[in-house]
Coordinates of C-alpha atoms in Angstrom, one line a residue:
Chain A
M11 CA 19.1 20.8 -13.1
S12 CA 16.5 19.9 -15.2
D13 CA 16.3 17.1 -12.8
I14 CA 14.4 19.9 -10.3
L15 CA 13.0 22.2 -12.7
R16 CA 11.1 20.0 -15.1
P17 CA 9.2 18.6 -11.8
V18 CA 8.4 22.4 -11.3
L19 CA 7.3 23.5 -14.3
T20 CA 5.4 20.1 -14.9
F21 CA 3.8 21.7 -11.3
V22 CA 3.1 25.0 -12.8
A23 CA 1.5 23.7 -15.9
L24 CA -1.0 22.0 -13.5
L25 CA -1.6 24.7 -12.0
V26 CA -2.6 27.0 -14.7
V27 CA -4.6 23.8 -16.6
W28 CA -6.6 24.0 -13.5
E29 CA -7.3 27.1 -12.6
A30 CA -8.1 27.2 -16.5
A31 CA -10.2 24.6 -16.2
V32 CA -12.9 25.6 -12.9
R33 CA -13.2 28.7 -15.0
G34 CA -13.5 27.6 -18.1
L35 CA -15.8 24.4 -17.7
A36 CA -17.3 26.4 -14.7
I37 CA -16.8 23.4 -12.0
R38 CA -18.5 24.6 -8.9
P39 CA -16.6 25.3 -5.7
F40 CA -18.3 22.6 -3.9
Y41 CA -16.2 20.2 -6.0
L42 CA -12.9 21.7 -7.6
P43 CA -12.5 25.4 -6.4
A44 CA -9.9 27.4 -8.5
A45 CA -6.5 26.8 -7.8
S46 CA -6.0 30.5 -7.2
V47 CA -8.9 30.0 -4.4
V48 CA -7.0 26.5 -2.6
L49 CA -2.9 28.8 -2.7
A50 CA -5.3 31.7 -1.5
D51 CA -6.1 29.5 2.0
L52 CA -2.5 28.2 1.9
W53 CA -1.5 31.6 1.6
S54 CA -3.7 32.6 4.6
A55 CA -2.6 30.4 6.8
P56 CA 1.0 29.5 6.7
S57 CA 1.7 28.8 10.1
L58 CA -0.8 25.8 10.2
Y59 CA -0.1 23.9 7.6
F60 CA 3.3 24.5 8.1
H61 CA 3.5 22.9 11.7
A62 CA 1.2 20.2 10.4
V63 CA 3.5 19.2 7.3
V64 CA 6.5 19.2 10.1
R65 CA 4.9 17.0 12.5
T66 CA 2.9 14.5 9.7
L67 CA 7.0 14.4 8.1
T68 CA 8.5 13.8 11.6
E69 CA 6.2 10.8 12.0
T70 CA 6.4 9.7 8.7
L71 CA 10.4 9.5 8.5
V72 CA 10.9 8.6 11.9
G73 CA 9.1 5.1 11.1
F74 CA 10.0 5.1 7.6
V75 CA 14.0 5.1 8.9
A76 CA 13.3 2.7 11.8
G77 CA 11.6 0.2 9.3
V78 CA 14.2 -0.1 6.6
L79 CA 16.4 -0.9 9.6
F80 CA 14.7 -3.1 11.5
G81 CA 13.7 -4.5 8.0
L82 CA 16.9 -4.6 6.7
A83 CA 18.5 -6.6 9.8
C84 CA 15.6 -9.3 9.6
G85 CA 16.0 -9.9 6.3
T86 CA 19.5 -10.9 6.7
L87 CA 18.6 -12.9 9.9
F88 CA 15.6 -15.1 7.5
A89 CA 18.5 -15.3 4.8
H90 CA 21.1 -16.8 7.0
A91 CA 18.6 -18.7 9.5
R92 CA 16.9 -21.0 7.5
F93 CA 15.0 -22.5 9.8
M94 CA 13.8 -19.4 11.3
E95 CA 12.9 -18.5 7.8
R96 CA 10.8 -21.2 6.6
M97 CA 8.7 -20.6 10.2
L98 CA 7.6 -17.7 10.2
F99 CA 8.5 -16.1 6.5
P100 CA 5.1 -17.2 5.4
Y101 CA 3.7 -15.2 8.1
F102 CA 5.5 -11.7 6.4
V103 CA 4.5 -12.6 3.0
V104 CA 0.6 -13.1 4.2
S105 CA 1.0 -10.1 6.2
Q106 CA 1.2 -8.2 2.9
T107 CA -2.4 -9.5 2.1
I108 CA -4.3 -8.1 4.9
P109 CA -5.3 -4.6 5.9
V110 CA -2.4 -4.3 8.5
I111 CA -3.1 -0.4 8.7
A112 CA -6.7 -1.4 10.5
F113 CA -3.9 -3.0 13.7
G114 CA -2.9 1.3 13.6
A115 CA -6.2 1.2 15.9
L116 CA -4.6 -0.6 18.6
I117 CA -1.4 1.3 18.5
I118 CA -3.2 4.0 19.0
M119 CA -4.8 3.1 22.1
W120 CA -1.3 1.1 23.5
F121 CA 0.6 4.4 22.9
G122 CA -2.1 7.5 22.5
N123 CA -2.5 10.2 20.6
G124 CA 0.9 11.6 20.2
L125 CA 3.9 11.5 17.2
L126 CA 5.1 7.9 18.7
S127 CA 2.1 6.0 17.9
K128 CA 2.3 7.4 14.1
A129 CA 5.7 6.7 14.1
I130 CA 5.7 3.0 15.4
I131 CA 2.3 2.5 12.7
A132 CA 4.8 4.1 9.5
F133 CA 8.0 1.7 11.0
Y134 CA 5.4 -1.7 11.1
L135 CA 4.2 -1.0 7.3
T136 CA 7.8 -0.6 6.1
F137 CA 9.2 -3.5 8.4
F138 CA 7.1 -5.7 6.4
P139 CA 8.0 -5.2 3.0
V140 CA 11.8 -4.3 3.6
T141 CA 11.9 -7.9 5.8
V142 CA 10.1 -9.2 2.6
N143 CA 12.5 -8.0 0.2
T144 CA 15.5 -7.8 1.6
Q145 CA 15.4 -11.9 2.5
R146 CA 14.5 -12.5 -1.3
G147 CA 16.9 -10.0 -2.8
L148 CA 19.8 -12.3 -0.6
S149 CA 18.3 -15.6 -1.1
G150 CA 18.0 -15.1 -4.7
V151 CA 22.1 -15.2 -5.4
D152 CA 23.0 -17.4 -8.5
E153 CA 24.7 -20.6 -6.7
Q154 CA 27.7 -20.5 -9.0
R155 CA 28.8 -16.9 -7.9
I156 CA 28.5 -17.9 -4.4
A157 CA 30.8 -21.0 -5.6
L158 CA 33.1 -18.3 -7.0
L159 CA 33.8 -16.3 -4.9
R160 CA 34.5 -18.7 -2.0
S161 CA 36.8 -20.4 -4.0
F162 CA 38.4 -17.1 -4.3
G163 CA 38.7 -17.9 -0.1
A164 CA 36.1 -15.2 0.5
G165 CA 34.5 -15.6 4.2
S166 CA 30.9 -15.0 4.8
L167 CA 31.4 -11.1 5.3
K168 CA 33.2 -10.8 3.0
M169 CA 31.1 -12.7 0.7
F170 CA 27.7 -11.0 1.9
V171 CA 29.2 -7.2 1.5
K172 CA 30.7 -7.9 -2.3
L173 CA 28.1 -9.8 -3.5
R174 CA 24.7 -11.3 -1.6
F175 CA 23.8 -7.4 -0.4
P176 CA 24.5 -5.5 -3.8
H177 CA 22.8 -7.9 -5.3
A178 CA 19.5 -7.9 -2.7
L179 CA 19.8 -4.1 -3.5
P180 CA 17.6 -3.2 -6.4
S181 CA 14.7 -5.7 -4.8
I182 CA 15.3 -3.9 -1.4
M183 CA 15.0 -0.7 -3.3
V184 CA 11.7 -1.4 -4.5
A185 CA 10.3 -2.5 -1.1
L186 CA 11.8 1.4 0.3
R187 CA 9.2 3.1 -2.7
L188 CA 6.3 1.0 -1.5
G189 CA 7.5 1.9 2.5
I190 CA 8.1 5.6 2.0
S191 CA 4.8 6.2 0.2
L192 CA 2.9 3.6 3.0
S193 CA 4.4 5.4 5.7
L194 CA 3.3 8.5 4.6
V195 CA -0.4 7.1 4.6
G196 CA -0.4 5.1 8.2
A197 CA 0.8 9.0 9.5
I198 CA -2.4 10.1 7.8
V199 CA -4.5 7.6 9.2
G200 CA -3.1 7.2 12.4
E201 CA -3.8 10.7 13.1
W202 CA -7.5 10.7 12.5
F203 CA -7.8 9.3 15.6
G204 CA -8.0 12.3 17.9
D205 CA -4.5 14.0 17.5
V206 CA -4.3 17.7 17.7
T207 CA -1.4 18.5 14.5
G208 CA -0.9 17.1 11.4
L209 CA -2.1 16.7 7.9
G210 CA -4.4 14.2 9.0
V211 CA -5.6 16.2 12.0
M212 CA -6.3 18.8 9.1
L213 CA -8.7 16.5 6.7
V214 CA -10.3 15.7 9.3
H215 CA -11.7 19.1 10.7
A216 CA -12.4 20.8 7.2
M217 CA -14.2 17.2 6.8
F218 CA -16.0 19.0 9.6
N219 CA -16.7 22.2 8.8
E220 CA -16.7 21.1 5.1
H221 CA -14.2 24.1 4.0
I222 CA -13.7 22.8 0.5
A223 CA -10.8 24.8 0.0
R224 CA -8.6 23.7 2.6
L225 CA -9.3 20.6 1.9
W226 CA -8.4 20.7 -1.6
G227 CA -5.4 22.9 -0.1
V228 CA -4.3 19.9 2.6
I229 CA -4.4 17.1 -0.4
L230 CA -2.2 19.7 -2.4
I231 CA -0.1 19.4 0.3
C232 CA 0.0 16.0 0.7
G233 CA 0.6 15.2 -3.4
L234 CA 3.7 17.4 -2.9
L235 CA 4.8 15.8 0.6
G236 CA 4.2 12.2 -1.5
G237 CA 6.0 12.6 -4.6
A238 CA 9.4 14.5 -2.9
L239 CA 9.4 11.8 -0.6
Y240 CA 9.1 9.0 -3.5
S241 CA 11.5 11.0 -5.7
A242 CA 13.7 11.2 -3.0
V243 CA 14.3 7.4 -2.7
T244 CA 14.2 6.3 -6.4
A245 CA 16.9 9.8 -6.9
I246 CA 18.9 7.5 -4.2
E247 CA 18.0 5.0 -5.8
R248 CA 19.6 6.0 -9.7
R249 CA 22.6 7.6 -7.4
Y250 CA 23.7 4.2 -5.6
V251 CA 21.8 1.6 -7.1
F252 CA 22.8 2.0 -10.7
W253 CA 23.0 -1.9 -11.4
R254 CA 19.9 -4.1 -12.1
A255 CA 19.0 -7.2 -10.4
E256 CA 21.0 -9.9 -12.8
V257 CA 24.4 -8.2 -12.3
Chain B
M8 CA 3.3 -38.5 -6.9
A9 CA 3.3 -39.9 -3.5
R10 CA 6.9 -38.1 -2.9
G11 CA 5.8 -34.8 -4.1
S12 CA 3.2 -35.1 -1.5
L13 CA 5.0 -36.1 1.0
T14 CA 7.6 -33.6 0.6
R15 CA 5.2 -30.9 0.4
I16 CA 4.0 -31.8 3.6
G17 CA 7.6 -32.1 4.9
D18 CA 7.8 -28.7 3.7
S19 CA 4.8 -27.6 5.1
W20 CA 5.5 -28.5 8.8
P21 CA 8.1 -24.8 9.5
P22 CA 5.1 -22.3 9.3
V23 CA 2.8 -24.6 11.4
V24 CA 5.4 -24.7 14.3
G25 CA 6.0 -21.0 13.5
A26 CA 2.4 -20.3 14.0
L27 CA 1.9 -22.8 17.2
L28 CA 5.1 -21.0 18.2
I29 CA 3.7 -17.3 17.6
I30 CA 0.1 -19.0 19.5
A31 CA 2.1 -20.3 22.1
L32 CA 4.4 -16.9 22.8
W33 CA 1.3 -15.5 22.8
Q34 CA -1.0 -17.5 25.1
G35 CA 2.5 -17.6 27.2
S36 CA 2.8 -14.2 28.0
V37 CA -0.9 -13.3 28.7
V38 CA -0.8 -16.3 31.4
L39 CA 2.2 -15.9 32.9
F40 CA 2.5 -11.6 33.3
K41 CA -1.3 -11.9 34.3
L42 CA -1.5 -9.3 31.0
P43 CA -4.5 -7.4 31.2
P44 CA -6.6 -7.3 28.0
Y45 CA -5.6 -3.6 27.3
V46 CA -2.3 -4.9 27.2
L47 CA -2.5 -8.2 25.2
P48 CA -5.8 -9.9 25.1
G49 CA -5.7 -14.1 25.5
L50 CA -6.2 -15.6 22.0
G51 CA -9.0 -17.5 23.5
S52 CA -11.1 -14.1 24.2
I53 CA -11.0 -12.7 21.4
L54 CA -12.3 -15.2 19.4
E55 CA -15.0 -15.8 22.3
R56 CA -15.6 -12.1 21.4
M57 CA -16.1 -12.9 17.8
V58 CA -18.4 -15.6 18.6
V59 CA -20.6 -12.7 20.4
E60 CA -20.5 -10.3 17.9
R61 CA -20.8 -12.4 14.7
T62 CA -23.8 -10.5 13.7
I63 CA -22.2 -7.1 13.7
L64 CA -19.2 -8.6 12.9
L65 CA -20.7 -10.4 9.8
Q66 CA -22.8 -7.7 8.7
G67 CA -19.4 -5.6 8.9
L68 CA -17.8 -8.1 6.8
A69 CA -20.5 -8.1 3.8
M70 CA -20.6 -4.5 4.2
T71 CA -16.9 -4.0 4.2
G72 CA -16.8 -6.9 1.6
A73 CA -19.4 -5.5 -0.8
E74 CA -17.7 -2.2 -1.2
A75 CA -14.5 -3.5 -2.0
L76 CA -15.3 -5.6 -4.6
A77 CA -17.7 -3.0 -6.0
G78 CA -14.5 -0.3 -5.9
F79 CA -12.4 -2.7 -7.4
A80 CA -14.6 -3.9 -10.5
I81 CA -15.2 0.0 -11.0
G82 CA -10.8 0.7 -10.4
V83 CA -10.5 -2.3 -12.7
A84 CA -12.8 -1.1 -15.7
W85 CA -11.3 2.6 -15.6
G86 CA -7.9 1.4 -15.1
L87 CA -8.0 -0.4 -18.0
G88 CA -10.1 1.6 -20.1
L89 CA -8.3 4.2 -20.1
A90 CA -4.6 1.7 -20.5
I91 CA -6.3 1.2 -23.2
A92 CA -7.0 4.1 -24.7
I93 CA -3.5 5.7 -24.3
T94 CA -1.9 2.5 -25.5
M95 CA -4.6 3.3 -29.1
L96 CA -4.1 6.2 -29.0
P97 CA -0.2 7.2 -28.0
R98 CA -0.9 10.9 -28.3
M99 CA -3.0 11.0 -25.3
E100 CA -0.1 10.0 -23.6
R101 CA 2.4 13.3 -23.1
P102 CA -0.5 15.8 -21.8
I103 CA -2.3 13.0 -20.0
M104 CA 0.8 11.1 -17.8
P105 CA 1.6 14.1 -15.7
L106 CA -1.7 15.0 -14.5
I107 CA -2.5 11.3 -13.9
V108 CA 1.3 11.5 -11.8
G109 CA -0.3 14.7 -9.8
I110 CA -3.5 12.5 -8.8
N111 CA -1.5 9.9 -8.3
S112 CA 1.1 11.0 -5.6
V113 CA -1.4 12.7 -3.8
P114 CA -1.4 9.1 -0.9
V115 CA -5.1 8.4 -2.0
V116 CA -6.2 8.6 1.8
A117 CA -6.5 11.9 1.5
Y118 CA -9.0 12.0 -0.5
A119 CA -11.2 10.1 1.5
P120 CA -12.8 12.9 3.5
L121 CA -13.9 15.2 0.1
M122 CA -15.7 11.7 -1.1
L123 CA -17.2 11.6 2.2
I124 CA -18.6 15.0 1.6
W125 CA -19.6 14.9 -2.1
F126 CA -21.1 11.4 -1.7
G127 CA -22.5 11.6 2.1
I128 CA -20.9 8.6 4.5
G129 CA -22.9 5.6 3.1
P130 CA -21.6 3.3 0.8
A131 CA -21.3 5.5 -2.4
S132 CA -17.7 7.4 -0.7
K133 CA -16.0 3.9 0.7
I134 CA -16.5 2.9 -3.1
A135 CA -15.7 6.0 -5.2
M136 CA -11.9 5.5 -2.7
A137 CA -11.6 2.4 -3.6
S138 CA -12.7 2.7 -7.4
I139 CA -10.0 5.5 -7.3
A140 CA -7.0 3.7 -5.5
V141 CA -7.5 0.0 -7.8
G142 CA -8.5 2.4 -10.7
F143 CA -4.4 3.3 -10.7
V144 CA -2.7 0.7 -9.5
I145 CA -4.5 -1.5 -12.9
L146 CA -4.1 1.3 -14.9
L147 CA -0.4 2.0 -14.2
N148 CA 0.4 -1.7 -14.5
S149 CA -2.0 -2.2 -17.4
L150 CA -0.1 0.6 -19.4
Q151 CA 3.5 -1.2 -18.6
G152 CA 2.0 -4.6 -19.7
L153 CA 0.6 -2.9 -23.1
K154 CA 3.7 -0.8 -23.7
A155 CA 6.2 -4.0 -23.1
T156 CA 4.6 -6.0 -26.0
D157 CA 7.8 -7.0 -28.6
P158 CA 7.7 -5.0 -31.7
A159 CA 8.7 -7.3 -33.8
A160 CA 5.5 -9.1 -33.3
I161 CA 3.2 -6.2 -33.8
G162 CA 5.5 -5.9 -36.9
L163 CA 4.7 -9.7 -38.3
L164 CA 1.0 -9.3 -37.4
R165 CA 0.7 -5.7 -38.9
S166 CA 2.3 -7.1 -42.3
F167 CA -0.5 -10.2 -42.2
G168 CA -3.3 -6.8 -42.3
A169 CA -4.4 -7.2 -38.4
G170 CA -5.3 -3.6 -37.4
S171 CA -5.1 -2.1 -34.5
V172 CA -8.0 -3.4 -32.4
R173 CA -7.0 -7.0 -33.4
I174 CA -2.9 -6.6 -32.3
L175 CA -4.6 -5.5 -29.2
T176 CA -6.9 -8.7 -28.5
K177 CA -4.8 -11.0 -30.4
L178 CA -1.4 -9.7 -28.9
R179 CA -1.0 -6.8 -26.3
L180 CA -3.6 -7.8 -23.6
P181 CA -2.5 -11.7 -24.0
M182 CA 1.1 -10.4 -23.5
A183 CA 0.0 -7.8 -21.0
M184 CA -2.1 -10.4 -18.9
P185 CA 0.4 -11.8 -16.1
A186 CA 1.1 -7.7 -15.7
I187 CA -2.8 -6.8 -15.1
V188 CA -3.2 -10.2 -12.8
N189 CA -0.2 -8.5 -10.9
G190 CA -2.2 -5.1 -10.9
L191 CA -5.7 -7.0 -9.6
R192 CA -3.7 -8.7 -6.6
V193 CA -2.3 -5.6 -5.1
G194 CA -5.2 -3.8 -6.2
I195 CA -7.5 -5.9 -4.0
V196 CA -5.9 -5.5 -1.2
R197 CA -5.8 -2.0 -1.7
S198 CA -9.4 -2.1 -2.3
V199 CA -10.1 -3.4 1.4
L200 CA -7.7 -1.5 2.8
V201 CA -8.9 1.7 1.6
V202 CA -12.3 0.6 2.5
I203 CA -11.5 0.2 5.9
V204 CA -9.5 3.6 6.3
S205 CA -12.6 5.2 4.8
E206 CA -15.0 3.8 7.2
M207 CA -13.0 4.5 9.7
L208 CA -13.5 8.3 9.1
G209 CA -17.5 8.0 8.9
A210 CA -19.8 5.1 7.9
Y211 CA -23.4 3.6 8.9
R212 CA -21.9 0.4 9.4
G213 CA -18.7 -1.6 8.0
L214 CA -16.0 -3.3 10.0
G215 CA -13.4 -0.1 9.6
W216 CA -16.4 1.6 11.4
T217 CA -17.0 -0.6 14.1
I218 CA -12.6 -0.5 14.7
Y219 CA -13.0 3.2 14.8
E220 CA -16.0 3.4 17.3
S221 CA -14.5 0.6 19.5
T222 CA -11.2 2.4 19.9
Q223 CA -13.1 5.3 20.6
Q224 CA -15.0 3.4 23.4
T225 CA -11.4 1.6 24.3
D226 CA -13.1 -1.4 23.9
F227 CA -10.4 -3.6 22.9
L228 CA -11.3 -6.5 22.3
R229 CA -13.8 -5.7 19.8
V230 CA -11.2 -3.9 18.1
W231 CA -9.1 -7.4 18.3
A232 CA -12.4 -9.0 17.1
A233 CA -12.9 -6.4 14.0
V234 CA -9.2 -6.0 13.1
F235 CA -9.3 -10.5 12.6
A236 CA -12.5 -10.4 10.8
A237 CA -11.4 -8.0 8.6
S238 CA -7.7 -9.7 8.1
A239 CA -9.7 -12.7 7.3
G240 CA -11.8 -11.6 5.1
S241 CA -9.3 -10.2 3.2
L242 CA -7.5 -13.3 2.8
L243 CA -10.4 -14.7 1.5
L244 CA -11.0 -11.7 -1.6
Y245 CA -7.1 -12.6 -2.2
G246 CA -7.6 -16.4 -2.1
V247 CA -10.6 -16.3 -4.3
L248 CA -8.6 -13.4 -6.5
V249 CA -5.4 -16.1 -7.1
A250 CA -7.6 -18.8 -7.7
I251 CA -9.1 -17.2 -10.7
D252 CA -5.9 -16.2 -11.9
R253 CA -4.8 -19.6 -11.9
K254 CA -7.6 -21.0 -13.7
V255 CA -8.0 -18.3 -15.9
V256 CA -4.2 -16.9 -17.4
W257 CA -2.4 -20.3 -17.4
W258 CA 0.1 -18.7 -19.9
R259 CA 2.9 -16.9 -18.4

């Protein structure tokens, strides 16, 4: 219960501090409107916000889930096919040091301004880190443990289920946390190229109209969405992956 | 020695084969299936376009790179400064951390339109965006590193009469260095990314702007050329950072 109550109370406290700071310090609405003004804007157009959230959330989740599944498969393949790993894995690592989100522009040009193109952007942003961390987690298993299990007559599949995969999970979860944040970023940025609904679209429209209260409203919603998605991944991690990398 | 370098050559050929394989697959499918440029352009035509457009790409690279570096420097300064302040004044942590976590749970790109309105579509808004993105990475990494210092070592230094400033400079900061450097590496990549993404919303020049503009004109080759240039620039910055890190932080 306190797992839910604590963040809610913190959020309410932040809103109170926000309201008090704007009134107390007389901050200009051009920079930061009072929390009550921003909440009033949310209240004034609930269906607009709601549809935007549904759209962006769908793009994020579809891409994320597909990226996780494909990344797990690729990482497992790399961990078992050594030669393929040595040929291609370095490029997966390099991909994490370049702004791959820029390739999103090409995805939009190929697949148009629909839901699909954003899901694909979220997909590949998730797929790269999950592949890298799955491979690393699966390959980092202590050789002695493998030898021990093998001496008990465990085959490759049993070895994977009982030893390698559990060992890799903490490292995979790190990639999932990164992936969910990147997926949301990818979906929002992908919507800047001329879509019609979504949180990214609302951001662009509010910017062109210099509608500061709306802009902060979307930022607030983006923060809640980002926080909720991240917490969901960490909650799964705490619930199912209670062991650590050493075990 | 000779053996060592031989093994290294032996280790480095599979990635080369991998690269050749990717290039062959790419080029092969372009030629074999006669793919039009809007599906997949040949590598040759992308490189050719990069040469033709070298002036605008180099200008864009310089602009994007300068904005990313400036934002990176400001972000490192405030991130590290705040982390040190919180470590020195632990009572600040309880009230300030929820605020930091709250601001940081917003995907950083959502602040971009706001920065464009506040600071205009020139470089200032991109530098602001990069400094926000980098600052939080550095802050969270440094805090983790600064707090992980062995309490026994702190007690020992204190027993020799060291004040909290001395403990910070002689013990906490050196111990936190690996975590901070890790933050720097993540930070430089995020800095370039955030600048490019912000430029896509509006800019006078820069690679992100070139990418956005070319997308709207459906000039596929130009998008490819700009994306390649952005990747090369990001790799270069990252490489320089890693090289500096190897020279400066020799302890681990």
